[in-house]
PDB file of C-alpha atoms (C1' of nucleotides) in Angstrom:
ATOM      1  CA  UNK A   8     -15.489 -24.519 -19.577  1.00 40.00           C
ATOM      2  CA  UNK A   9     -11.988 -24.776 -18.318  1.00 48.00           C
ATOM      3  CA  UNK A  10     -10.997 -27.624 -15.989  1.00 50.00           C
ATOM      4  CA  UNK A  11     -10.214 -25.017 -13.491  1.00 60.00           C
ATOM      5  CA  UNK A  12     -13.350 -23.213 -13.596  1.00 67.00           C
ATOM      6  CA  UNK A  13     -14.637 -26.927 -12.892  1.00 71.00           C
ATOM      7  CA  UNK A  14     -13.088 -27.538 -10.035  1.00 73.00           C
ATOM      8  CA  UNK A  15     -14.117 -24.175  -8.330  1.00 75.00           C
ATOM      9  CA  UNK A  16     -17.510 -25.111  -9.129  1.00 78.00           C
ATOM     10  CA  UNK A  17     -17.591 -28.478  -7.866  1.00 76.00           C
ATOM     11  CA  UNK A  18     -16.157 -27.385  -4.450  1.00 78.00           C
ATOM     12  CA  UNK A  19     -19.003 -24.269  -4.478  1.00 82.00           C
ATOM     13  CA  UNK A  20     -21.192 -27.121  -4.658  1.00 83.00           C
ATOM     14  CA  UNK A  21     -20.420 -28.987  -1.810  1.00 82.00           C
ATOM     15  CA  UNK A  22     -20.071 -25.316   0.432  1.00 84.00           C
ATOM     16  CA  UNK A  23     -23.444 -24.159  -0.590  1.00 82.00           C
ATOM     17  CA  UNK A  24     -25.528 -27.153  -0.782  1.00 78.00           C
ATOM     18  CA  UNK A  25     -26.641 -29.255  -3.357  1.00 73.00           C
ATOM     19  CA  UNK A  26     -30.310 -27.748  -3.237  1.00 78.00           C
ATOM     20  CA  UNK A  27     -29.266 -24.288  -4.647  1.00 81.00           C
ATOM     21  CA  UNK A  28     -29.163 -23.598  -8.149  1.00 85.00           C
ATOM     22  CA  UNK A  29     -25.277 -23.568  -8.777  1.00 85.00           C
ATOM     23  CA  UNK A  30     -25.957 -21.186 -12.089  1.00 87.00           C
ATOM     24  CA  UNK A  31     -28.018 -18.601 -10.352  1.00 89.00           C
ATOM     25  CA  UNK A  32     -25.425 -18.694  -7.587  1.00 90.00           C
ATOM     26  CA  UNK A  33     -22.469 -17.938  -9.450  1.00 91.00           C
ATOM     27  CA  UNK A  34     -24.779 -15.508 -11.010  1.00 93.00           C
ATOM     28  CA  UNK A  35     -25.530 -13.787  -8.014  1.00 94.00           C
ATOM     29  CA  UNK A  36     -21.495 -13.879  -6.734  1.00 94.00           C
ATOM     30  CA  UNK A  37     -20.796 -12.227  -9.584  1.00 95.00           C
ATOM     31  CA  UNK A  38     -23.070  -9.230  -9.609  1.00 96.00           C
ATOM     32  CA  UNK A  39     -21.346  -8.543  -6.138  1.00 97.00           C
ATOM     33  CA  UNK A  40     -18.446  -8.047  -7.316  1.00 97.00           C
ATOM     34  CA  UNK A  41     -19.735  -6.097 -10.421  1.00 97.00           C
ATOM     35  CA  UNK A  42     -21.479  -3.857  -8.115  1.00 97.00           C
ATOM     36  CA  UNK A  43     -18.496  -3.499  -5.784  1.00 97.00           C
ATOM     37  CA  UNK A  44     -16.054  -2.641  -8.502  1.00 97.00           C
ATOM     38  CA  UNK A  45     -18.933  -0.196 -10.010  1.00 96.00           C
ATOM     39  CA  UNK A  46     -19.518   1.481  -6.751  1.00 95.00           C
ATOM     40  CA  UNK A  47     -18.707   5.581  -7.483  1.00 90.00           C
ATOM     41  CA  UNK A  48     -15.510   6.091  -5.709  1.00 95.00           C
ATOM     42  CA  UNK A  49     -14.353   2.507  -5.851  1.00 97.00           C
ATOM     43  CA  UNK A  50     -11.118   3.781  -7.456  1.00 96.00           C
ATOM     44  CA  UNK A  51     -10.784   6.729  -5.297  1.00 97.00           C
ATOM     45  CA  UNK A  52     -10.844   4.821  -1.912  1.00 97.00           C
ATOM     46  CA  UNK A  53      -8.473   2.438  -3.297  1.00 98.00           C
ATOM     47  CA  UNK A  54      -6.007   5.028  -3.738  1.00 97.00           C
ATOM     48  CA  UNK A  55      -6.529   7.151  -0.589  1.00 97.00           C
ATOM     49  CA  UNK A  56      -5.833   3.586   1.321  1.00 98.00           C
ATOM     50  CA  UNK A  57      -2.660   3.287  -0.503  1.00 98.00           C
ATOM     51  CA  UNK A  58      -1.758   6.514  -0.331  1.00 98.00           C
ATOM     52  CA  UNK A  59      -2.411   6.222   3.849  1.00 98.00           C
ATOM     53  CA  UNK A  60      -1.341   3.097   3.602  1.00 98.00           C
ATOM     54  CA  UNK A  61       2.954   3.663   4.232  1.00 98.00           C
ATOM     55  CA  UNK A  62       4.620   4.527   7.424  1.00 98.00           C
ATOM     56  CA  UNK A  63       5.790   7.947   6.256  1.00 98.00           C
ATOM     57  CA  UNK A  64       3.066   9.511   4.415  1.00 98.00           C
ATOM     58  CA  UNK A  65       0.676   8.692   7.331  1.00 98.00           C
ATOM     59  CA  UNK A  66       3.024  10.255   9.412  1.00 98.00           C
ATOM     60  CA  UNK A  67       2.990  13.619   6.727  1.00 98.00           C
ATOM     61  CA  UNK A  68      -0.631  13.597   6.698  1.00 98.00           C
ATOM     62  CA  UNK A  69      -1.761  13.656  10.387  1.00 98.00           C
ATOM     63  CA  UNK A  70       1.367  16.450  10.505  1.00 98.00           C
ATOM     64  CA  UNK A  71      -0.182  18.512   8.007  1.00 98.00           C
ATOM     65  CA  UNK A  72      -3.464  17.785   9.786  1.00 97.00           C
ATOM     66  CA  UNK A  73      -2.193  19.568  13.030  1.00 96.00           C
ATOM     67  CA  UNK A  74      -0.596  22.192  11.465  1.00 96.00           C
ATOM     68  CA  UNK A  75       0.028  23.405   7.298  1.00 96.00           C
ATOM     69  CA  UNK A  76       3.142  22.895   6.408  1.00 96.00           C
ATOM     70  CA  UNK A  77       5.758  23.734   3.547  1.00 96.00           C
ATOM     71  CA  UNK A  78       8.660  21.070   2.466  1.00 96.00           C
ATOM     72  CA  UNK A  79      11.095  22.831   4.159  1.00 94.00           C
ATOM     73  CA  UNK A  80       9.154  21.857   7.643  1.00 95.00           C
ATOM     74  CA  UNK A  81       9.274  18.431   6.756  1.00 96.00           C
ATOM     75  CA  UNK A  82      12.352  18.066   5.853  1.00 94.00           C
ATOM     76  CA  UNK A  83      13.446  19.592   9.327  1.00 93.00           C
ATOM     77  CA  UNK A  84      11.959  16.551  11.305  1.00 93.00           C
ATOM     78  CA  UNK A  85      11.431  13.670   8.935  1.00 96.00           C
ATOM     79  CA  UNK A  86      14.323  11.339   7.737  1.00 94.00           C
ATOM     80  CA  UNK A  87      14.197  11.457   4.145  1.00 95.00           C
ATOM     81  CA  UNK A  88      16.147  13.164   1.356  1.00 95.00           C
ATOM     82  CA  UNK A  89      14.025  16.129  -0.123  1.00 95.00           C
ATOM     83  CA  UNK A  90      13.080  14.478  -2.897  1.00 96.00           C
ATOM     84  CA  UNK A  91      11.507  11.781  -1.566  1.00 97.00           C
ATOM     85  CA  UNK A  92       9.548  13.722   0.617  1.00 98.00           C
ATOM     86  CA  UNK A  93       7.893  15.460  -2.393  1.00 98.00           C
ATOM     87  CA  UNK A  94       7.609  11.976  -3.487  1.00 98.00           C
ATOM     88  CA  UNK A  95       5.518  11.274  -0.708  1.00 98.00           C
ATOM     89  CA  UNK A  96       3.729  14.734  -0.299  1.00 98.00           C
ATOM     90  CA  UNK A  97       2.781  14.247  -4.332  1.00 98.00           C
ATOM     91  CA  UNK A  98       1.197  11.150  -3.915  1.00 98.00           C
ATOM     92  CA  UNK A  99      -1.105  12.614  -0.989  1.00 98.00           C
ATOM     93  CA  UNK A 100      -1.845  15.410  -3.138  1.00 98.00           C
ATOM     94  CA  UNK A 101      -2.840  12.925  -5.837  1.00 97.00           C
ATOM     95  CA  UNK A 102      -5.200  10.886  -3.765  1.00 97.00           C
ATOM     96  CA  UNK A 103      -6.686  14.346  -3.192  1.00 97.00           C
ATOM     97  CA  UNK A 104      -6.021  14.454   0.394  1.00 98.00           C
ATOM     98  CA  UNK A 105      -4.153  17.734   0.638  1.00 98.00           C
ATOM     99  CA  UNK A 106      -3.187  20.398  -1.690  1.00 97.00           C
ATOM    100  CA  UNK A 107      -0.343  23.039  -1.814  1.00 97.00           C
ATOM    101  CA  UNK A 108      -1.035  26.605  -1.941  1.00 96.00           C
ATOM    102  CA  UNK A 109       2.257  28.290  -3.199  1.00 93.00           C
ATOM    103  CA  UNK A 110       3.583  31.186  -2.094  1.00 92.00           C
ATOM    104  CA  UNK A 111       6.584  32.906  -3.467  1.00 91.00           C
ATOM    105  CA  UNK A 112       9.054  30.112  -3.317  1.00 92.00           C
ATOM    106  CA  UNK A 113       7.316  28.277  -1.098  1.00 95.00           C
ATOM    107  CA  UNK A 114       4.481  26.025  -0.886  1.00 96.00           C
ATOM    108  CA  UNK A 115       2.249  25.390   1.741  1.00 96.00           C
ATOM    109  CA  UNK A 116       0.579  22.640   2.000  1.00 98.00           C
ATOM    110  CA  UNK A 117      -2.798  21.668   3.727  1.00 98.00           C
ATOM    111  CA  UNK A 118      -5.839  18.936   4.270  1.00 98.00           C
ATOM    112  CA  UNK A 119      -8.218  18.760   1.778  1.00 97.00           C
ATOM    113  CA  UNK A 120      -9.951  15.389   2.835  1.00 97.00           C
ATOM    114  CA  UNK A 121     -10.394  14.121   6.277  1.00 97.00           C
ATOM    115  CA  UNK A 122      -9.601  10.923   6.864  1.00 95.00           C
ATOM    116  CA  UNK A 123      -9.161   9.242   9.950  1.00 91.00           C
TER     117      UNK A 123
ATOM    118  CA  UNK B 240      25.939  19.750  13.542  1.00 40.00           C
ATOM    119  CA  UNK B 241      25.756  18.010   9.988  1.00 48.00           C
ATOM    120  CA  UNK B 242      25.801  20.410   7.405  1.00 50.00           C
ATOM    121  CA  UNK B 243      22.274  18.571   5.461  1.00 60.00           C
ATOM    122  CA  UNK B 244      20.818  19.672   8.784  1.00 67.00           C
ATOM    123  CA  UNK B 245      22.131  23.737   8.778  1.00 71.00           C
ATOM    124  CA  UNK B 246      21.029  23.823   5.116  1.00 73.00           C
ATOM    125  CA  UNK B 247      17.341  22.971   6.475  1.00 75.00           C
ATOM    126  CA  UNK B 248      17.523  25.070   8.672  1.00 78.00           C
ATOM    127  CA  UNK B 249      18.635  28.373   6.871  1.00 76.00           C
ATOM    128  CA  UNK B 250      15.201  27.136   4.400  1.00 78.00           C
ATOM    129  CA  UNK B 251      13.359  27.270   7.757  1.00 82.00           C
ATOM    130  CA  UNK B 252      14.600  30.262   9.144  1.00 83.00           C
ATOM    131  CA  UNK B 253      13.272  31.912   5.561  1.00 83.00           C
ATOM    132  CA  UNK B 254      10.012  30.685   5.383  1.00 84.00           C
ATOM    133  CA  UNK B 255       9.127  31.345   9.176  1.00 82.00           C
ATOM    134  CA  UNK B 256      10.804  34.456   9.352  1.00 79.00           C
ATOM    135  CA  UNK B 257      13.560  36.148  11.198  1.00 72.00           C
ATOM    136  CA  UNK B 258      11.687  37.125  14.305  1.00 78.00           C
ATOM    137  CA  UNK B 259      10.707  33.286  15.526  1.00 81.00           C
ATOM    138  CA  UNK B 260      13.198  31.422  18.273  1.00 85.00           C
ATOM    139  CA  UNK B 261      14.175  29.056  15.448  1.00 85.00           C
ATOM    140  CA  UNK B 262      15.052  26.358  18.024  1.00 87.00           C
ATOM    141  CA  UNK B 263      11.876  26.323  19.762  1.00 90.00           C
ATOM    142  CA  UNK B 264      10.162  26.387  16.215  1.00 90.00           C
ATOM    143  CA  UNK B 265      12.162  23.150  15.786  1.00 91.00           C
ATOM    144  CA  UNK B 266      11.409  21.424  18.957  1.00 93.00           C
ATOM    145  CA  UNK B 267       7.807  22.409  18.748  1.00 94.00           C
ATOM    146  CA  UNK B 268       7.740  20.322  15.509  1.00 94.00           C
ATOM    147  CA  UNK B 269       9.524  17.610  16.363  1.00 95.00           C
ATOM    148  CA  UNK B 270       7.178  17.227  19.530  1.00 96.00           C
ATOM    149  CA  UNK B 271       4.325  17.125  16.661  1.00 97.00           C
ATOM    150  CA  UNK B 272       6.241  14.533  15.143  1.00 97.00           C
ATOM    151  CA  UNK B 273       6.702  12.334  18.278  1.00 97.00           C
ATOM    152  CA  UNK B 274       3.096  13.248  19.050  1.00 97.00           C
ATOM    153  CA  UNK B 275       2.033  11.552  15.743  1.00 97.00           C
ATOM    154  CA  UNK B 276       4.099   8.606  16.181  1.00 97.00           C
ATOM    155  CA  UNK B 277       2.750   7.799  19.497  1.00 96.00           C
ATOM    156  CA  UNK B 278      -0.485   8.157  18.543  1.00 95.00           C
ATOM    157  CA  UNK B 279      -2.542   5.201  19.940  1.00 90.00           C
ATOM    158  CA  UNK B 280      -3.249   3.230  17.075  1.00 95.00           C
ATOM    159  CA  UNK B 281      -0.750   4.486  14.764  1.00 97.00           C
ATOM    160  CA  UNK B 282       0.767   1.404  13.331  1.00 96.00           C
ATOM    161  CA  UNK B 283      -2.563  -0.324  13.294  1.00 97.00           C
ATOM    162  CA  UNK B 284      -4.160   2.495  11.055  1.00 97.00           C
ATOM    163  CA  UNK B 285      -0.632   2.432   8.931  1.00 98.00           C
ATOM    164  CA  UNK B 286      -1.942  -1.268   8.740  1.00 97.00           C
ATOM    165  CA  UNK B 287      -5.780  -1.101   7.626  1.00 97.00           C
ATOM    166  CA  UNK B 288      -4.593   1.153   5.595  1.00 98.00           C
ATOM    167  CA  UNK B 289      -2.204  -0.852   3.685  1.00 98.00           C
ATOM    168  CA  UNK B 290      -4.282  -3.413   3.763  1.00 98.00           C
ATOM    169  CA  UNK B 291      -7.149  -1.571   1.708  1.00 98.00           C
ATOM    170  CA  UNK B 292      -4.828  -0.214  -0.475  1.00 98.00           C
ATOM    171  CA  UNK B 293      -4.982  -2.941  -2.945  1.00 98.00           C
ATOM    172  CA  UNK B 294      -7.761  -2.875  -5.507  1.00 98.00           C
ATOM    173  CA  UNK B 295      -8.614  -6.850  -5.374  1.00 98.00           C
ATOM    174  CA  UNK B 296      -8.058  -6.536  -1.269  1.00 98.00           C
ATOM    175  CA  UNK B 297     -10.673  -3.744  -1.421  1.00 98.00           C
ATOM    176  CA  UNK B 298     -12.886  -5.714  -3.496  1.00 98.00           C
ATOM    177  CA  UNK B 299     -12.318  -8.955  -1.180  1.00 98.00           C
ATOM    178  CA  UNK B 300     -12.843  -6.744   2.146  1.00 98.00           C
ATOM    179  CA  UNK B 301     -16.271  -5.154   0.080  1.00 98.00           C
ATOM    180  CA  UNK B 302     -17.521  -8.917  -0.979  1.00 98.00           C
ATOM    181  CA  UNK B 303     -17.168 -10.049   2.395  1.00 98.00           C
ATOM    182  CA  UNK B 304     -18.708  -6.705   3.836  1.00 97.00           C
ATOM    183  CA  UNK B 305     -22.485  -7.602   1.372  1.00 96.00           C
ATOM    184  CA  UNK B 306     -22.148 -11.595   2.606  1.00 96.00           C
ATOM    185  CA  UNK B 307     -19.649 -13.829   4.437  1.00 96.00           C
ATOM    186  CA  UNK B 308     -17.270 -15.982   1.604  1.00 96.00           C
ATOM    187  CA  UNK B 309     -15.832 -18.903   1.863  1.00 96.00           C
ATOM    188  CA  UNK B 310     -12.304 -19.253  -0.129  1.00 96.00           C
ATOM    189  CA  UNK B 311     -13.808 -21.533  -2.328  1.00 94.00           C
ATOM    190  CA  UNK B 312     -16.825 -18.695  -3.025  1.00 95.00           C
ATOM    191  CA  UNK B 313     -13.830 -16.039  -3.626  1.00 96.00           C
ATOM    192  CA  UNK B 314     -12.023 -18.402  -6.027  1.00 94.00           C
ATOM    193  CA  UNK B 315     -15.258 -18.077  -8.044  1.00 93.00           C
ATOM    194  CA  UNK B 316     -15.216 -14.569  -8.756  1.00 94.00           C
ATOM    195  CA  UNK B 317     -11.725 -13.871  -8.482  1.00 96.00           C
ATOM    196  CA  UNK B 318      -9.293 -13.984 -11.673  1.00 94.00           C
ATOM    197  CA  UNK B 319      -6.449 -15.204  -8.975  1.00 95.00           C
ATOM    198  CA  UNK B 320      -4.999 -17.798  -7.761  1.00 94.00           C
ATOM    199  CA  UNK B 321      -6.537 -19.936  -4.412  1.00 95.00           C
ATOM    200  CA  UNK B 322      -2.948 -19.214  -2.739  1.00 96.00           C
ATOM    201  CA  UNK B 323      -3.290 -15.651  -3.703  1.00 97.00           C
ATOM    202  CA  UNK B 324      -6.549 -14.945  -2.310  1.00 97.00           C
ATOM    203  CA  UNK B 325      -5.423 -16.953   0.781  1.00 97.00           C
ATOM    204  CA  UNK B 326      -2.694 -14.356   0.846  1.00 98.00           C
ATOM    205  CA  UNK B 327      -4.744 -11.566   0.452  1.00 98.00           C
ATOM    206  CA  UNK B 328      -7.527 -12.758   3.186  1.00 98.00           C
ATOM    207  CA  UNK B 329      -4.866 -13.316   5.480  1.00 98.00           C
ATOM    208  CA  UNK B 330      -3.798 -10.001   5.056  1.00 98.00           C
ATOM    209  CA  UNK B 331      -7.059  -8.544   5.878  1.00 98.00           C
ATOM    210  CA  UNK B 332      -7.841 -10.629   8.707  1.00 98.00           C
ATOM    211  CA  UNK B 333      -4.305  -9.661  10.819  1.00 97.00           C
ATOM    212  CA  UNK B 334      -4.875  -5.999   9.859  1.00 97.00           C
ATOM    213  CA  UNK B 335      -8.481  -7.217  12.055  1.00 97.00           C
ATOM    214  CA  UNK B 336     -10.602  -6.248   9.254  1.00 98.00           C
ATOM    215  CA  UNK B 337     -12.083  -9.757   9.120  1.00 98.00           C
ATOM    216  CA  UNK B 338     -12.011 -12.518  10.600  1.00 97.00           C
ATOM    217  CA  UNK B 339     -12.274 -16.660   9.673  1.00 97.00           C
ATOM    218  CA  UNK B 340     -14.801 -19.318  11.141  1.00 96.00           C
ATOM    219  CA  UNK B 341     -13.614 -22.673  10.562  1.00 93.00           C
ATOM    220  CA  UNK B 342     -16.193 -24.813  10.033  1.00 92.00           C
ATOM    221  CA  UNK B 343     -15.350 -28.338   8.912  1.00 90.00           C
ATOM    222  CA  UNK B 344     -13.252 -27.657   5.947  1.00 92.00           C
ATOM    223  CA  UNK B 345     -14.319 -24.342   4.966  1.00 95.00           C
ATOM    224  CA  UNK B 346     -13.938 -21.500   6.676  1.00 96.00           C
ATOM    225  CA  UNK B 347     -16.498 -18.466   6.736  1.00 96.00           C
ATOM    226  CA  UNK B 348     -14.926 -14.655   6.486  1.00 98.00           C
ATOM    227  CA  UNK B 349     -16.811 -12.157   7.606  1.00 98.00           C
ATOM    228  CA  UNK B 350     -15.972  -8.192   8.998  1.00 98.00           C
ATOM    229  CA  UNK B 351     -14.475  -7.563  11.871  1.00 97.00           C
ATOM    230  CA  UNK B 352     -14.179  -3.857  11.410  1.00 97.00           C
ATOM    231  CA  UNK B 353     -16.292  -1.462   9.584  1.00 97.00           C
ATOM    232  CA  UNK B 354     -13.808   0.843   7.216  1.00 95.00           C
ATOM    233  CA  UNK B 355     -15.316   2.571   4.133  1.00 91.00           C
TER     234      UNK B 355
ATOM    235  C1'  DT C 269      -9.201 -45.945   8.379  1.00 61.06           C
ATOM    236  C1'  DA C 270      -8.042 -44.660   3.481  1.00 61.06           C
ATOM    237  C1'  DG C 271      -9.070 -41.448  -0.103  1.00 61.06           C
ATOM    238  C1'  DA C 272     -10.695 -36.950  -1.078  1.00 61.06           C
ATOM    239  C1'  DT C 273     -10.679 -32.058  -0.358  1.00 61.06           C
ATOM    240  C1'  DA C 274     -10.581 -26.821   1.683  1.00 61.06           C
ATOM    241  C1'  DG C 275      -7.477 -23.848   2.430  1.00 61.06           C
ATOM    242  C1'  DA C 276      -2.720 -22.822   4.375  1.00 61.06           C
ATOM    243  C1'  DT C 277       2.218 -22.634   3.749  1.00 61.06           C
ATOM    244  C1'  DA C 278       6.845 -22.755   1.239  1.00 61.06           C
ATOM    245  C1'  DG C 279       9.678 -21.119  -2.196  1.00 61.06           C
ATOM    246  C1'  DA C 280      10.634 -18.829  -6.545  1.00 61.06           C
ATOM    247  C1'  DT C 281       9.711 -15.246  -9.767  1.00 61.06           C
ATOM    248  C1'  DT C 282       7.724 -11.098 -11.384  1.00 61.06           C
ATOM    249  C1'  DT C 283       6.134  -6.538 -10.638  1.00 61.06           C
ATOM    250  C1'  DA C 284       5.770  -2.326  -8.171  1.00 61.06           C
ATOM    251  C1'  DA C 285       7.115   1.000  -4.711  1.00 61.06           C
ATOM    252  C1'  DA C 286      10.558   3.485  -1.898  1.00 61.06           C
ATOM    253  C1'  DT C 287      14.593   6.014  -1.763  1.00 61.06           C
ATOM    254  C1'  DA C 288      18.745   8.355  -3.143  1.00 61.06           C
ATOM    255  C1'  DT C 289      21.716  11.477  -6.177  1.00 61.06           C
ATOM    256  C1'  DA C 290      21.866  14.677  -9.658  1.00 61.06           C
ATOM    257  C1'  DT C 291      19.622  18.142 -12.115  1.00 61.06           C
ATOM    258  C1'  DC C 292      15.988  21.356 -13.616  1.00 61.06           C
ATOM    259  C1'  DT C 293      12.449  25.176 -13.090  1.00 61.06           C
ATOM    260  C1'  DA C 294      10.141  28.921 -11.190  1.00 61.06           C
ATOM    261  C1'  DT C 295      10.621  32.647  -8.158  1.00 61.06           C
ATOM    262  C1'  DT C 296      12.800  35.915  -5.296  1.00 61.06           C
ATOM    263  C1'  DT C 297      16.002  39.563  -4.176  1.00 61.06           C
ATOM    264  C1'  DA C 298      20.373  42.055  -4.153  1.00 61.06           C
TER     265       DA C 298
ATOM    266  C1'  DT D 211      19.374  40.997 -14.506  1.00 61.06           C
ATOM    267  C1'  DA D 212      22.424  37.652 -12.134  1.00 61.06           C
ATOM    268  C1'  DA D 213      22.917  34.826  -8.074  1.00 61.06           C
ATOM    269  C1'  DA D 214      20.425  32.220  -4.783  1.00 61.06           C
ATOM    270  C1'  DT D 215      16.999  28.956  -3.488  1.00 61.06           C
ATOM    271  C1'  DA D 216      12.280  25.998  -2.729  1.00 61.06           C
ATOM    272  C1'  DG D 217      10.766  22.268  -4.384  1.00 61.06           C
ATOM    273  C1'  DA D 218       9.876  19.385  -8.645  1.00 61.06           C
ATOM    274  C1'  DT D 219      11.510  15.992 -11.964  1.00 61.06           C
ATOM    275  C1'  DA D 220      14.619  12.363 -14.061  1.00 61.06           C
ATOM    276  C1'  DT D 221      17.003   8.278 -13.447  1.00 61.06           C
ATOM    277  C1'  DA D 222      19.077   4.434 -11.106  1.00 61.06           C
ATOM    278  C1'  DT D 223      19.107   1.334  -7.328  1.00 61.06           C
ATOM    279  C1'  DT D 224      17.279  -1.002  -3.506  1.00 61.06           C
ATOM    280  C1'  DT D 225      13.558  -2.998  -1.050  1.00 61.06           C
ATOM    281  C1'  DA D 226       9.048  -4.848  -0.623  1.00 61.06           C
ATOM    282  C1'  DA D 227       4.775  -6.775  -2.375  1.00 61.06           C
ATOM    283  C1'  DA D 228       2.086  -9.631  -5.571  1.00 61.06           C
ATOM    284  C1'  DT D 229       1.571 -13.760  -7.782  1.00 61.06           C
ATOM    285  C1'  DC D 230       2.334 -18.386  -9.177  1.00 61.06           C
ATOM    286  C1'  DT D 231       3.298 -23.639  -8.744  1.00 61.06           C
ATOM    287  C1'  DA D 232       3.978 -27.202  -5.756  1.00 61.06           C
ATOM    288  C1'  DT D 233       3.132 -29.165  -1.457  1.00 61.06           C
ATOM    289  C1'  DC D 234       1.333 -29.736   3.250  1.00 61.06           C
ATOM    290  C1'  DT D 235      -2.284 -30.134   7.012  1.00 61.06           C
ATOM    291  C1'  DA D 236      -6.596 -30.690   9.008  1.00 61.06           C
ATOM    292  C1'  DT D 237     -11.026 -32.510   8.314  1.00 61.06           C
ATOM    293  C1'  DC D 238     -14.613 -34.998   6.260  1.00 61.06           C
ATOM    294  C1'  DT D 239     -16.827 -39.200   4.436  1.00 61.06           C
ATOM    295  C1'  DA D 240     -17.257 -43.633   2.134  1.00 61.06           C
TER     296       DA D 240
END
DNA sequence: TAGATAGATAGATTTAAATATATCTATTTA
DNA sequence: TAAATAGATATATTTAAATCTATCTATCTA
């Protein structure tokens, strides 16, 4: 075992009580984070949180949310290049919280998951 | 009137058609915009948000969510570093997801806030 | 009260994300 | 079918976040 590892253990020790079985302890931390990291859409929330998680594509999101809108919309009232709006608008799309229905040249693009 | 601005707004004029007050079209989306921003608890969401948007904050935020942890009891589990979990806890706790009871010299996280 | 210790903070480095400019592609229309 | 254009992609640069080592502070206990 590594002195590290050691050291973690002998401070668990004193923080749980020296009447618990150490072993089955560290057992039991670490099916909780086996089960958390196992849970179905562990990956998925991760990335919707990211994705929600920046200034800007909040901001796209709960606009989209009131109304659909196409990049050309955006572009009008946010203060970003173009590019990085698509950037932005891609990365929403990814976490699968909107999608864009194109139209001609245009794409419109709408909610697909509701978050709050 | 810059001219980045009359280019987005020839797009506009295209995709909303020729028979819409572009102006008020304009207005009424910046008014969304402002609307959005002054939302409440807009920065605080843009917060939790960014907070959860890490994959070993998410699993933190989780752990503590199935049993209150200790550092010491995170250190365990984690493959990180004690200041980096520190760093990561303290994240969570000012986005008011958790929060820390000091109890001698460890401290007990649990949730503050339920987020999924 | 001196030594030990949980966890926080400081500072430096690495890694990742945001943003811009330039360019490309698919689609429309004259 | 050639010119125009919405929005995507490529690439480079800037900015921010993650992570580490070293150190500090508050608290316990021998």
């Amino acid at each position: 075992m590594k002195k590290k590892k050691f050291e973690e253990i002998k401070k668990l020790i004193e923080c749980i009580g020296l009447n618990v079985d150490v072993n089955e302890y560290i057992m039991g931390l670490k099916k909780k984070k086996e089960d958390v990291l196992s849970t179905v859409n562990f990956k998925e929330k991760v990335n919707y949180h990211k994705a929600l998680g920046h200034k800007s594509r909040y901001l796209i999101y709960n606009l989209i949310k009131r109304k659909e809108m196409c990049i050309c919309e955006l572009d009008v009232i946010l203060d970003l290049a173009q590019p990085t709006i698509s950037h932005h608008v891609k990365i929403l799309e990814h976490a699968n919280l909107i999608e864009g229905i194109k139209s001609g040249k245009f794409t419109h693009y709408q909610i697909k998951k509701e978050i709050d």
